mmCIF file of C-alpha atoms in Angstrom:
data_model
loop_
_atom_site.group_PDB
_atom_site.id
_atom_site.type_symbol
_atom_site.label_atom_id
_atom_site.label_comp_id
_atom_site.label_asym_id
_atom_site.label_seq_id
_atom_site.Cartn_x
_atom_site.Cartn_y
_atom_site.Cartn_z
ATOM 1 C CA UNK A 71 -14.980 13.219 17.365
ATOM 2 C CA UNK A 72 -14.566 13.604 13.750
ATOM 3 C CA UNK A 73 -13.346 11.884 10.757
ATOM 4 C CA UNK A 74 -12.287 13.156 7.615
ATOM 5 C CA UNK A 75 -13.014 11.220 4.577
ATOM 6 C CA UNK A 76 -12.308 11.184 0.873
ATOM 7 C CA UNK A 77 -15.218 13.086 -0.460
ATOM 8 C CA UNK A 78 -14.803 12.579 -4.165
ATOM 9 C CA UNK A 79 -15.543 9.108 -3.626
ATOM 10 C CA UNK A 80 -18.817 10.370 -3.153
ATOM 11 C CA UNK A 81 -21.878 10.324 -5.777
ATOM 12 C CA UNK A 82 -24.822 11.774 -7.046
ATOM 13 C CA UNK A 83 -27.823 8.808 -6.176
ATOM 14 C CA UNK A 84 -25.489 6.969 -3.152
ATOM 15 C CA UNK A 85 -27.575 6.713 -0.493
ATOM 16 C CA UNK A 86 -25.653 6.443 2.543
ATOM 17 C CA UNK A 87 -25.573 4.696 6.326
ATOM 18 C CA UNK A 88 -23.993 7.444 7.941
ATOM 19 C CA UNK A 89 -23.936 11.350 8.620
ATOM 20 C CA UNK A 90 -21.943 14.006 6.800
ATOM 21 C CA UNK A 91 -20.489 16.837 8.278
ATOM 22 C CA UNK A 92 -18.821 19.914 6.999
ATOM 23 C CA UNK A 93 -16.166 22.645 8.746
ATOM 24 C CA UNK A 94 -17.845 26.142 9.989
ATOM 25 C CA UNK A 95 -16.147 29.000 11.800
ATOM 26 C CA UNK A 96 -13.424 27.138 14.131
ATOM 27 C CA UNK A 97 -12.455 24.136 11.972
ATOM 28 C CA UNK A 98 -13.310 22.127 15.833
ATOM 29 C CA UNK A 99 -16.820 22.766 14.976
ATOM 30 C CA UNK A 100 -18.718 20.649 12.491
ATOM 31 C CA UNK A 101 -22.500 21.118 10.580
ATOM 32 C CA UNK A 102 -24.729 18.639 9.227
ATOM 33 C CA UNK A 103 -24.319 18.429 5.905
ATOM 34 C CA UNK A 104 -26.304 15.631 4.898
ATOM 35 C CA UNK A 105 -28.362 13.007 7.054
ATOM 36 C CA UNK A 106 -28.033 9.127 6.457
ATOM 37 C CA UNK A 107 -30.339 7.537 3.949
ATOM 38 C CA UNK A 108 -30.993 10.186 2.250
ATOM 39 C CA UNK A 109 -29.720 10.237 -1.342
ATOM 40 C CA UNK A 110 -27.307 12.302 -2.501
ATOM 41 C CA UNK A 111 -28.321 15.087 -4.950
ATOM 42 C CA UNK A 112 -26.519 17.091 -7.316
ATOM 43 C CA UNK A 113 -26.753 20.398 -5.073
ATOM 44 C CA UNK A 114 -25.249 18.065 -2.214
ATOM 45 C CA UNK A 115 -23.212 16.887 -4.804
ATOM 46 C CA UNK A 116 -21.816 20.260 -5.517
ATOM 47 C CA UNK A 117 -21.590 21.517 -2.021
ATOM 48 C CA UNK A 118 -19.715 18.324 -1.223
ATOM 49 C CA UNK A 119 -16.970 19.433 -4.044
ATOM 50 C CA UNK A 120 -16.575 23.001 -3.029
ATOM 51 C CA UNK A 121 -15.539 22.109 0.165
ATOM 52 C CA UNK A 122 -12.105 22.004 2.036
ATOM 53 C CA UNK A 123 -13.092 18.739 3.793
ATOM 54 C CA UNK A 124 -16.269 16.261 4.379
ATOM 55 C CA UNK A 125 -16.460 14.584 7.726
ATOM 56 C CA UNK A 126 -18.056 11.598 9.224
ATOM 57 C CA UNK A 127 -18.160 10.736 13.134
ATOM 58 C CA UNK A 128 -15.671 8.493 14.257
ATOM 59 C CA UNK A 129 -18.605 6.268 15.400
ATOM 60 C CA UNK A 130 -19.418 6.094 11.546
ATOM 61 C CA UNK A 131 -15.720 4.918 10.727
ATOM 62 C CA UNK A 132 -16.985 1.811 9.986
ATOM 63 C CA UNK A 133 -19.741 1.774 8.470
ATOM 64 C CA UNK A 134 -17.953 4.123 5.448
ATOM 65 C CA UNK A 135 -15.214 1.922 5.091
ATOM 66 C CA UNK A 136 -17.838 -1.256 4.814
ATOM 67 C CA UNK A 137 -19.408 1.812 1.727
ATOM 68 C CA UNK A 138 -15.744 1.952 0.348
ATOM 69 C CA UNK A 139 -15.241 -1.647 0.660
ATOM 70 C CA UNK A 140 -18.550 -1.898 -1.603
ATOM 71 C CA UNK A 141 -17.082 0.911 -4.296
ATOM 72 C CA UNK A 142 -14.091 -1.104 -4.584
ATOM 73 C CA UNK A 143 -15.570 -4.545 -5.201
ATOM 74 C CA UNK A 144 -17.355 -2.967 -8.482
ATOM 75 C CA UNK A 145 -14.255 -0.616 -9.264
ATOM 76 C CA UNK A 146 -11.796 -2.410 -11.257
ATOM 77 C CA UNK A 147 -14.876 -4.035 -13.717
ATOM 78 C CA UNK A 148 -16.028 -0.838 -14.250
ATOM 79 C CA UNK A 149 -15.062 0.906 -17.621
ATOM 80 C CA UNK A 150 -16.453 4.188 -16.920
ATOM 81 C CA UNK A 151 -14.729 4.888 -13.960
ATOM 82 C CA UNK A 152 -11.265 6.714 -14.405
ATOM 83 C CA UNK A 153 -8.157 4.639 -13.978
ATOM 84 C CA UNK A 154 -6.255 7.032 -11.576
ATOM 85 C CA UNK A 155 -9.895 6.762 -9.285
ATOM 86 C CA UNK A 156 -9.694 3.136 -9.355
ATOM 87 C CA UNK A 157 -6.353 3.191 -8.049
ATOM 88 C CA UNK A 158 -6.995 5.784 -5.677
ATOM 89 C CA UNK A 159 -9.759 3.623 -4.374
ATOM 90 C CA UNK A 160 -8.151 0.652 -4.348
ATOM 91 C CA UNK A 161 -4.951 2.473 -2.452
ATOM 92 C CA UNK A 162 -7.359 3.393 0.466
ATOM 93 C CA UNK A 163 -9.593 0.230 0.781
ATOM 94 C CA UNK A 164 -6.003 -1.210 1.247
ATOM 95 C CA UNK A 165 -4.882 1.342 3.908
ATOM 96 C CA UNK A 166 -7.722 0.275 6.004
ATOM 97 C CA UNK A 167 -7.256 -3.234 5.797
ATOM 98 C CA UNK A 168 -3.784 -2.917 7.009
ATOM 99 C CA UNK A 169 -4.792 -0.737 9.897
ATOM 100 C CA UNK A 170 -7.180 -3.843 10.624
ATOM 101 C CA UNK A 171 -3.819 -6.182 9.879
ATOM 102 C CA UNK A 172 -1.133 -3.995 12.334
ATOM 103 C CA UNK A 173 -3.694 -3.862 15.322
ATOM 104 C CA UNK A 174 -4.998 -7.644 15.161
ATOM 105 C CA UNK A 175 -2.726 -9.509 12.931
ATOM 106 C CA UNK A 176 -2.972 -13.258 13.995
ATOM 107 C CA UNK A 177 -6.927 -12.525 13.009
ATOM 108 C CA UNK A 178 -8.099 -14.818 10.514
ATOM 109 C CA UNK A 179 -10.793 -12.603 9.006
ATOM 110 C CA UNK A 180 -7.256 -10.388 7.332
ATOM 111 C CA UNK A 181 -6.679 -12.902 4.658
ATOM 112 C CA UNK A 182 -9.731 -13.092 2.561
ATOM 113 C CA UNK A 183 -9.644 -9.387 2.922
ATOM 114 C CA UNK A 184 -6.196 -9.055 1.906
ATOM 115 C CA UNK A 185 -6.908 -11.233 -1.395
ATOM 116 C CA UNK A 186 -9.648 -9.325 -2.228
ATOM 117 C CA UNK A 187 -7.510 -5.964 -2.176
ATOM 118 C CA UNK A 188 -4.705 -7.848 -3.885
ATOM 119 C CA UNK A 189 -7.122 -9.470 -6.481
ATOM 120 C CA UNK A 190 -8.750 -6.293 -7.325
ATOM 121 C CA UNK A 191 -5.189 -4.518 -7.923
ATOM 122 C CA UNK A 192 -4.369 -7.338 -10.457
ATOM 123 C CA UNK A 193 -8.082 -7.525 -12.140
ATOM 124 C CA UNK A 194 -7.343 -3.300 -12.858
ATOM 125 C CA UNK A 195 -4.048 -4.326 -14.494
ATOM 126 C CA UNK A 196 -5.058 -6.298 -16.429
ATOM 127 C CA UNK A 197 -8.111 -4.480 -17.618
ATOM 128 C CA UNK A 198 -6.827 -1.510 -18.236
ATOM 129 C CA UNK A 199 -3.503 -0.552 -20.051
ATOM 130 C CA UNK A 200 -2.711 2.800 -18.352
ATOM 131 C CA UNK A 201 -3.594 1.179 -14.557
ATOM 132 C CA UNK A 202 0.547 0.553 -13.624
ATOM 133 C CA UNK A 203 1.208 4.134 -14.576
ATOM 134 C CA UNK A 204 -1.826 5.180 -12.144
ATOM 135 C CA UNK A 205 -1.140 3.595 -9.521
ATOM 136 C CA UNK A 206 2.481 4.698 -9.561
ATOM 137 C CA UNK A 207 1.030 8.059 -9.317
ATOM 138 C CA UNK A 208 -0.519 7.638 -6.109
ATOM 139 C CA UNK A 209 1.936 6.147 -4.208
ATOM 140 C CA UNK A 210 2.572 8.296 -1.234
ATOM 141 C CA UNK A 211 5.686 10.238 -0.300
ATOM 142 C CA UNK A 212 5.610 10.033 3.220
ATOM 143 C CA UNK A 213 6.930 6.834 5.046
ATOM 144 C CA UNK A 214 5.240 4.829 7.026
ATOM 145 C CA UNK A 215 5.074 1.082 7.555
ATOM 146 C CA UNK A 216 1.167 1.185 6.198
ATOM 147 C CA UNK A 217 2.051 3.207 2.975
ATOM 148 C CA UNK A 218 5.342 1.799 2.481
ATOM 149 C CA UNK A 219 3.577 -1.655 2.449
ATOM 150 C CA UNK A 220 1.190 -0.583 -0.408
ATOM 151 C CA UNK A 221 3.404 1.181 -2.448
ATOM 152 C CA UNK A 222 5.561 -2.108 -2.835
ATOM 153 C CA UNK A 223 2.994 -4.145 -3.307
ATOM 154 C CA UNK A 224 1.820 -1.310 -6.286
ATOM 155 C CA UNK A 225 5.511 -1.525 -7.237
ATOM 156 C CA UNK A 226 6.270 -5.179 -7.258
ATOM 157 C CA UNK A 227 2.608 -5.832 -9.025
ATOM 158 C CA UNK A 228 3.914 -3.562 -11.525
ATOM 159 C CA UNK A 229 6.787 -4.712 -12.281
ATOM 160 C CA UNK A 230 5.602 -8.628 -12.382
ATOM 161 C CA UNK A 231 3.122 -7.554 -14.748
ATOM 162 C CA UNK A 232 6.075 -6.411 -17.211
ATOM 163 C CA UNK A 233 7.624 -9.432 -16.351
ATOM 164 C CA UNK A 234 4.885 -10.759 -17.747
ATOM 165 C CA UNK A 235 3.374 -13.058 -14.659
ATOM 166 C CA UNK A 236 -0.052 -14.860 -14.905
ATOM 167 C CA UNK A 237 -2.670 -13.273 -13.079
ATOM 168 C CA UNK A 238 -2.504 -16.114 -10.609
ATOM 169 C CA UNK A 239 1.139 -15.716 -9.470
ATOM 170 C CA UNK A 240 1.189 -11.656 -9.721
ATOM 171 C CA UNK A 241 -2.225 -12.595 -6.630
ATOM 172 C CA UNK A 242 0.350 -14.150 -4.482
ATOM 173 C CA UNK A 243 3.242 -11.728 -5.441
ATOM 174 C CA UNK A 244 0.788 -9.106 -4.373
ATOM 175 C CA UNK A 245 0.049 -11.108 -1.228
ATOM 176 C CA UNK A 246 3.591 -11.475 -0.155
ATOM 177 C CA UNK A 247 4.440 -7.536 -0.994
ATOM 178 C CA UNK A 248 1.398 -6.506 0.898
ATOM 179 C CA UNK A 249 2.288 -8.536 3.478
ATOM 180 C CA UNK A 250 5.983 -8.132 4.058
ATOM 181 C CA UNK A 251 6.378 -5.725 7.052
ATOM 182 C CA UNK A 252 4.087 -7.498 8.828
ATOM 183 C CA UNK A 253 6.601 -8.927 11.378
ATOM 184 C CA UNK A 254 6.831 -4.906 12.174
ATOM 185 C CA UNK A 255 3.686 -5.582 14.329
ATOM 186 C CA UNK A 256 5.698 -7.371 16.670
ATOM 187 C CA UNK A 257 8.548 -4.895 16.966
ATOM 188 C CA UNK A 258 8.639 -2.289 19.944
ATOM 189 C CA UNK A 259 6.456 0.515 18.283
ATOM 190 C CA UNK A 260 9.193 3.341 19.338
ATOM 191 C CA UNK A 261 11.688 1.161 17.220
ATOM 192 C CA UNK A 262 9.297 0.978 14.403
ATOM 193 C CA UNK A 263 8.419 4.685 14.666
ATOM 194 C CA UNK A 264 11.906 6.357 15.779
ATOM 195 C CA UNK A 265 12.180 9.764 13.898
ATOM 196 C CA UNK A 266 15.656 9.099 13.604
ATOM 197 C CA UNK A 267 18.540 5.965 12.794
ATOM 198 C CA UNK A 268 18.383 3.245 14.880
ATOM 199 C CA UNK A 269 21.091 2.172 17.185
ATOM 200 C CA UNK A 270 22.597 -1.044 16.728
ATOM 201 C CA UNK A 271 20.971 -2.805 19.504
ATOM 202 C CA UNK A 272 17.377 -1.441 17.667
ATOM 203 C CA UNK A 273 18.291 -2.542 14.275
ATOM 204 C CA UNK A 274 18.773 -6.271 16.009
ATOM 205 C CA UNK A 275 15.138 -6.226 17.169
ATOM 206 C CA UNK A 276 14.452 -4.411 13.333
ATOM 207 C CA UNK A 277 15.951 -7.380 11.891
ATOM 208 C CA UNK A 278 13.308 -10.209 13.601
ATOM 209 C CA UNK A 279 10.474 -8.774 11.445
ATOM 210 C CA UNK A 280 10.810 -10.712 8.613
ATOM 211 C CA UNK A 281 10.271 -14.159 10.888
ATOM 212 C CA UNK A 282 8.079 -12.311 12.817
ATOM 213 C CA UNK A 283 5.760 -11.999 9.475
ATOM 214 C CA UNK A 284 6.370 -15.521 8.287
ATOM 215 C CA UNK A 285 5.399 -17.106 11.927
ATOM 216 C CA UNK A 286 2.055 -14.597 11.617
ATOM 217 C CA UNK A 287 1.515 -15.548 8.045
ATOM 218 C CA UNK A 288 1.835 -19.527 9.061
ATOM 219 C CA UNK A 289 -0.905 -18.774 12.422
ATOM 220 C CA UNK A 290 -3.365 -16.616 9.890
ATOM 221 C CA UNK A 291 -3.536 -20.204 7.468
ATOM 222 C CA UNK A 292 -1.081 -18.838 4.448
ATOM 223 C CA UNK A 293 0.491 -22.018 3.337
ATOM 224 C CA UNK A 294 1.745 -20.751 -0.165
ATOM 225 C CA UNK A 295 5.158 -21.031 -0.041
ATOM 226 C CA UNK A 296 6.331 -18.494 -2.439
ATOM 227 C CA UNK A 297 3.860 -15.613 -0.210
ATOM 228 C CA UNK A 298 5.329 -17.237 2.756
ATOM 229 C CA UNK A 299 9.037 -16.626 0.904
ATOM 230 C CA UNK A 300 8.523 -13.461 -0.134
ATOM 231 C CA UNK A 301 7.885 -12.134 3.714
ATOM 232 C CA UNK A 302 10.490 -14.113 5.018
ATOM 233 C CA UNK A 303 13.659 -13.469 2.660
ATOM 234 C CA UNK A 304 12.923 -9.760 1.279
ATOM 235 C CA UNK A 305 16.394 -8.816 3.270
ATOM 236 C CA UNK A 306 18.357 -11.388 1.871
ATOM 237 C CA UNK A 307 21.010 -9.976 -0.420
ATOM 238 C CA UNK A 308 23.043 -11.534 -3.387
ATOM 239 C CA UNK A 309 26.155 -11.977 -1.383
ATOM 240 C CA UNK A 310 24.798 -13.524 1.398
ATOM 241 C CA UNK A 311 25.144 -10.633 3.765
ATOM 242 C CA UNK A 312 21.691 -10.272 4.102
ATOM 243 C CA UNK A 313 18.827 -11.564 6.849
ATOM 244 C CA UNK A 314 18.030 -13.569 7.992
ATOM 245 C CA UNK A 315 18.998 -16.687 6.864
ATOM 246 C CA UNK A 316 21.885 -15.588 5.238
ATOM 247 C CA UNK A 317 20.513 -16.440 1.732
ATOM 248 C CA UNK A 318 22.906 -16.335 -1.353
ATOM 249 C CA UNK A 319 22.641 -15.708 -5.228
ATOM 250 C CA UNK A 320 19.920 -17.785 -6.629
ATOM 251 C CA UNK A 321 19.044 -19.652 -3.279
ATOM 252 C CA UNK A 322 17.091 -16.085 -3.240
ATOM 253 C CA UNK A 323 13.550 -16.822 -4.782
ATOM 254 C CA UNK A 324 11.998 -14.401 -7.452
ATOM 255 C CA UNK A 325 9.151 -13.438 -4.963
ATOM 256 C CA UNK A 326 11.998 -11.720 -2.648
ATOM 257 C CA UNK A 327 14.242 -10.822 -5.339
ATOM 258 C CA UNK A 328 11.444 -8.392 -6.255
ATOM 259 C CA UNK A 329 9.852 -7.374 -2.881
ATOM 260 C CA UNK A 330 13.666 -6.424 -2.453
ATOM 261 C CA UNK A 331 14.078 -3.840 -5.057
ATOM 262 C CA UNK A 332 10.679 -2.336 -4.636
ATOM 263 C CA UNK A 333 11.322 -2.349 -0.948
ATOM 264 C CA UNK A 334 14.432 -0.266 -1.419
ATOM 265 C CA UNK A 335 12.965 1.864 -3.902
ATOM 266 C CA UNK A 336 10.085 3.518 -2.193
ATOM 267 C CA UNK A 337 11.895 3.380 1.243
ATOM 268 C CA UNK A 338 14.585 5.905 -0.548
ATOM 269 C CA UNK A 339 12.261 7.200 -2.650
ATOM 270 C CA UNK A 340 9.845 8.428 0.108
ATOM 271 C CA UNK A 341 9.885 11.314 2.662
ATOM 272 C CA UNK A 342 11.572 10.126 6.383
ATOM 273 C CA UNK A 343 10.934 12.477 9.330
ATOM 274 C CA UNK A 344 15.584 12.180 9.431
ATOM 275 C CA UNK A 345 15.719 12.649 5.417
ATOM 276 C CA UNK A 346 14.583 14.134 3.110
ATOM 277 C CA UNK A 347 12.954 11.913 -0.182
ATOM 278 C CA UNK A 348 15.437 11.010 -3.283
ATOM 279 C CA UNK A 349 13.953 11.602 -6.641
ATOM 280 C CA UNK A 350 13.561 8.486 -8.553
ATOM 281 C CA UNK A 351 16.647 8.777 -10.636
ATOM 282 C CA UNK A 352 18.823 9.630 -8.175
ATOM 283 C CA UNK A 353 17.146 6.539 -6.364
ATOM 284 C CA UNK A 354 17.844 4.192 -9.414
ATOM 285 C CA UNK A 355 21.098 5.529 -9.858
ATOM 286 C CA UNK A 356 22.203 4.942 -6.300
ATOM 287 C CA UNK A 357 20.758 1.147 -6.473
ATOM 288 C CA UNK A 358 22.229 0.874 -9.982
ATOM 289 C CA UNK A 359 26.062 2.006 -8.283
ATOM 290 C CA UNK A 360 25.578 0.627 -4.617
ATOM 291 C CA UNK A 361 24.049 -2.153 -4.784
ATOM 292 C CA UNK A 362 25.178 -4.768 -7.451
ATOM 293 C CA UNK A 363 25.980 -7.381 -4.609
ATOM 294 C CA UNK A 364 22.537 -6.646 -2.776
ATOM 295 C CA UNK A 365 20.042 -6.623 -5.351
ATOM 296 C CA UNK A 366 19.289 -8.335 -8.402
ATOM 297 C CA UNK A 367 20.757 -5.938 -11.069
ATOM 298 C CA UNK A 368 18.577 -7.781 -13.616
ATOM 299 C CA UNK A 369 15.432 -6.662 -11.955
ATOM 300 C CA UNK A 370 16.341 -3.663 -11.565
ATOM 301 C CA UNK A 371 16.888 -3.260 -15.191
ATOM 302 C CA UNK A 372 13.545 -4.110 -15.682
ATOM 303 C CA UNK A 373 12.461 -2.153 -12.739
ATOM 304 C CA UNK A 374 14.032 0.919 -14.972
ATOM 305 C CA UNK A 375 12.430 0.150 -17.899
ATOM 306 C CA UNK A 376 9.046 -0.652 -16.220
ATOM 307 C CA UNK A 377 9.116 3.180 -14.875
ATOM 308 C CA UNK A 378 10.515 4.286 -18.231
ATOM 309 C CA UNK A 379 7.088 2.327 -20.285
ATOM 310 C CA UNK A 380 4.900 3.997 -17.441
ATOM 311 C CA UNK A 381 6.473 7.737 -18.205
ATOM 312 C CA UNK A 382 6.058 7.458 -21.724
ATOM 313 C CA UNK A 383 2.059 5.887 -21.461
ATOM 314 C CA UNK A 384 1.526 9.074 -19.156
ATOM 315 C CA UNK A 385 2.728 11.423 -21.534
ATOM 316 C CA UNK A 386 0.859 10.071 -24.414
#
């Protein structure tokens, strides 16, 4: 069995632990294309870009994500590196650890890993100026609980950082927004991935993920209480309508207040196997009109202008 990798992550001079393979003839069929420990060259390097696809046995997954987990330690300090392939990076080093999170997530082992994905989304913001605008851009359009839990965690770190949060409390807003669905875990996986809308009786279960997370969170040693908020109350809703305590107006904490609009943003903004994706006007416009009693309006004015400031830095 075969993997297929990201193969512009790859370098002239990296030497790597593990084989890679290349398509021929029926696309089931895979050739050498270069043997472990043996440095990569710029004809390899070249052959590597020309192609469709780059492989690695599944046997190898892990020892290339321990090689991306080593790019993205060194990524966000590094000036010569492009923004938009920091983020990239930084977007997949994330996927894996909440592959890691969703199949074992009372292990301890997740949270240093998830600070040091969180940490090294905040040290790119705040090294670069065009990094928000970047990592918008690689948000993914297709739902699913491991994107969706990235791109709000890209989304709520980017809109904290025109709030103008310290580095240390955008960390644990990153924490909690990375962290949020985790209570999902828990839930019957044919609620969680139903290609359709749930019945009522499914949206009950649904609605135990948030204490689902914070009970997880509590047995992994997260003790923060504003991470620990975040997971738990990013349903609650203005008028107290929400789940699932029921929370109302400023009872609501900032941490969920913005995990909330970012979690309703990509989840309409983002391609569902019932429905198709809303553009992001029509998205703001719809939260803007629908959902002055739900969300904090104030946010999402800021939320606005946030994506506004990133539109006009990409264009420049």
């Amino acid at each position: 069995m075969y993997v297929e990798i990201e193969k512009w992550l790859l370098d002239i001079g990296d030497v790597l632990e593990f084989d890679l393979f290349m398509a021929e003839g029926k696309l089931t069929e895979k050739t050498l294309l270069l043997s472990k420990h043996i440095p990569i060259n710029s004809d390899i390097k070249i052959e590597i870009d020309s192609r469709h696809a780059i492989y690695v046995r599944q046997s190898d997954l892990e020892a290339y994500n321990i090689f991306v987990d080593k790019i993205a330690q060194a990524v966000a300090r590094n000036e010569h590196i492009p923004v938009i392939k920091k983020a990239a990076i930084i977007y997949r080093q994330a996927s894996v650890i909440l592959d890691e999170m969703f199949e074992n997530p009372e292990e301890l082992e997740n949270v240093p890993k998830t600070k040091k994905v969180v940490n090294t989304f905040v040290n790119t913001i705040f090294s670069d100026t065009h990094a928000i605008e970047s990592m918008i851009k690689i948000t993914a359009y297709d739902y699913y609980t491991h994107t969706h839990s990235i791109n709000v965690c890209i989304y709520s770190l980017s809109l904290g950082s025109y709030l103008e949060l310290n580095s240390i409390t955008l960390q644990e807003l990153g924490m909690s927004a990375l962290l949020h669905d985790l209570g999902k875990s828990r839930v019957d996986p044919k609620i969680t991935n139903k290609k359709g809308r749930l019945t009522e009786d499914e949206f009950d279960e649904m609605k135990h993920h948030p204490l689902y997370g914070h009970t997880i969170a509590l047995k992994i040693g997260i003790r923060d209480n504003r991470i620990l908020d975040g997971i738990r109350h990013h349903h609650e809703k203005l008028d107290g309508s929400g789940y699932p305590d029921g929370l109302m107006g400023n009872s609501i904490t900032l941490f969920a207040r913005i995990i909330a609009v970012c979690d309703v943003f990509d989840a309409l903004s983002t391609q569902r196997s019932y429905k198709e994706r809303m553009s992001s006007y029509d998205t703001l416009l719809l939260m803007k009109k629908t959902m002055q009693h739900h969300l904090d309006m104030v946010l999402v004015d800021s939320f606005i202008k946030m994506q506004q400031h990133s539109d006009a830095l990409t264009a420049l």
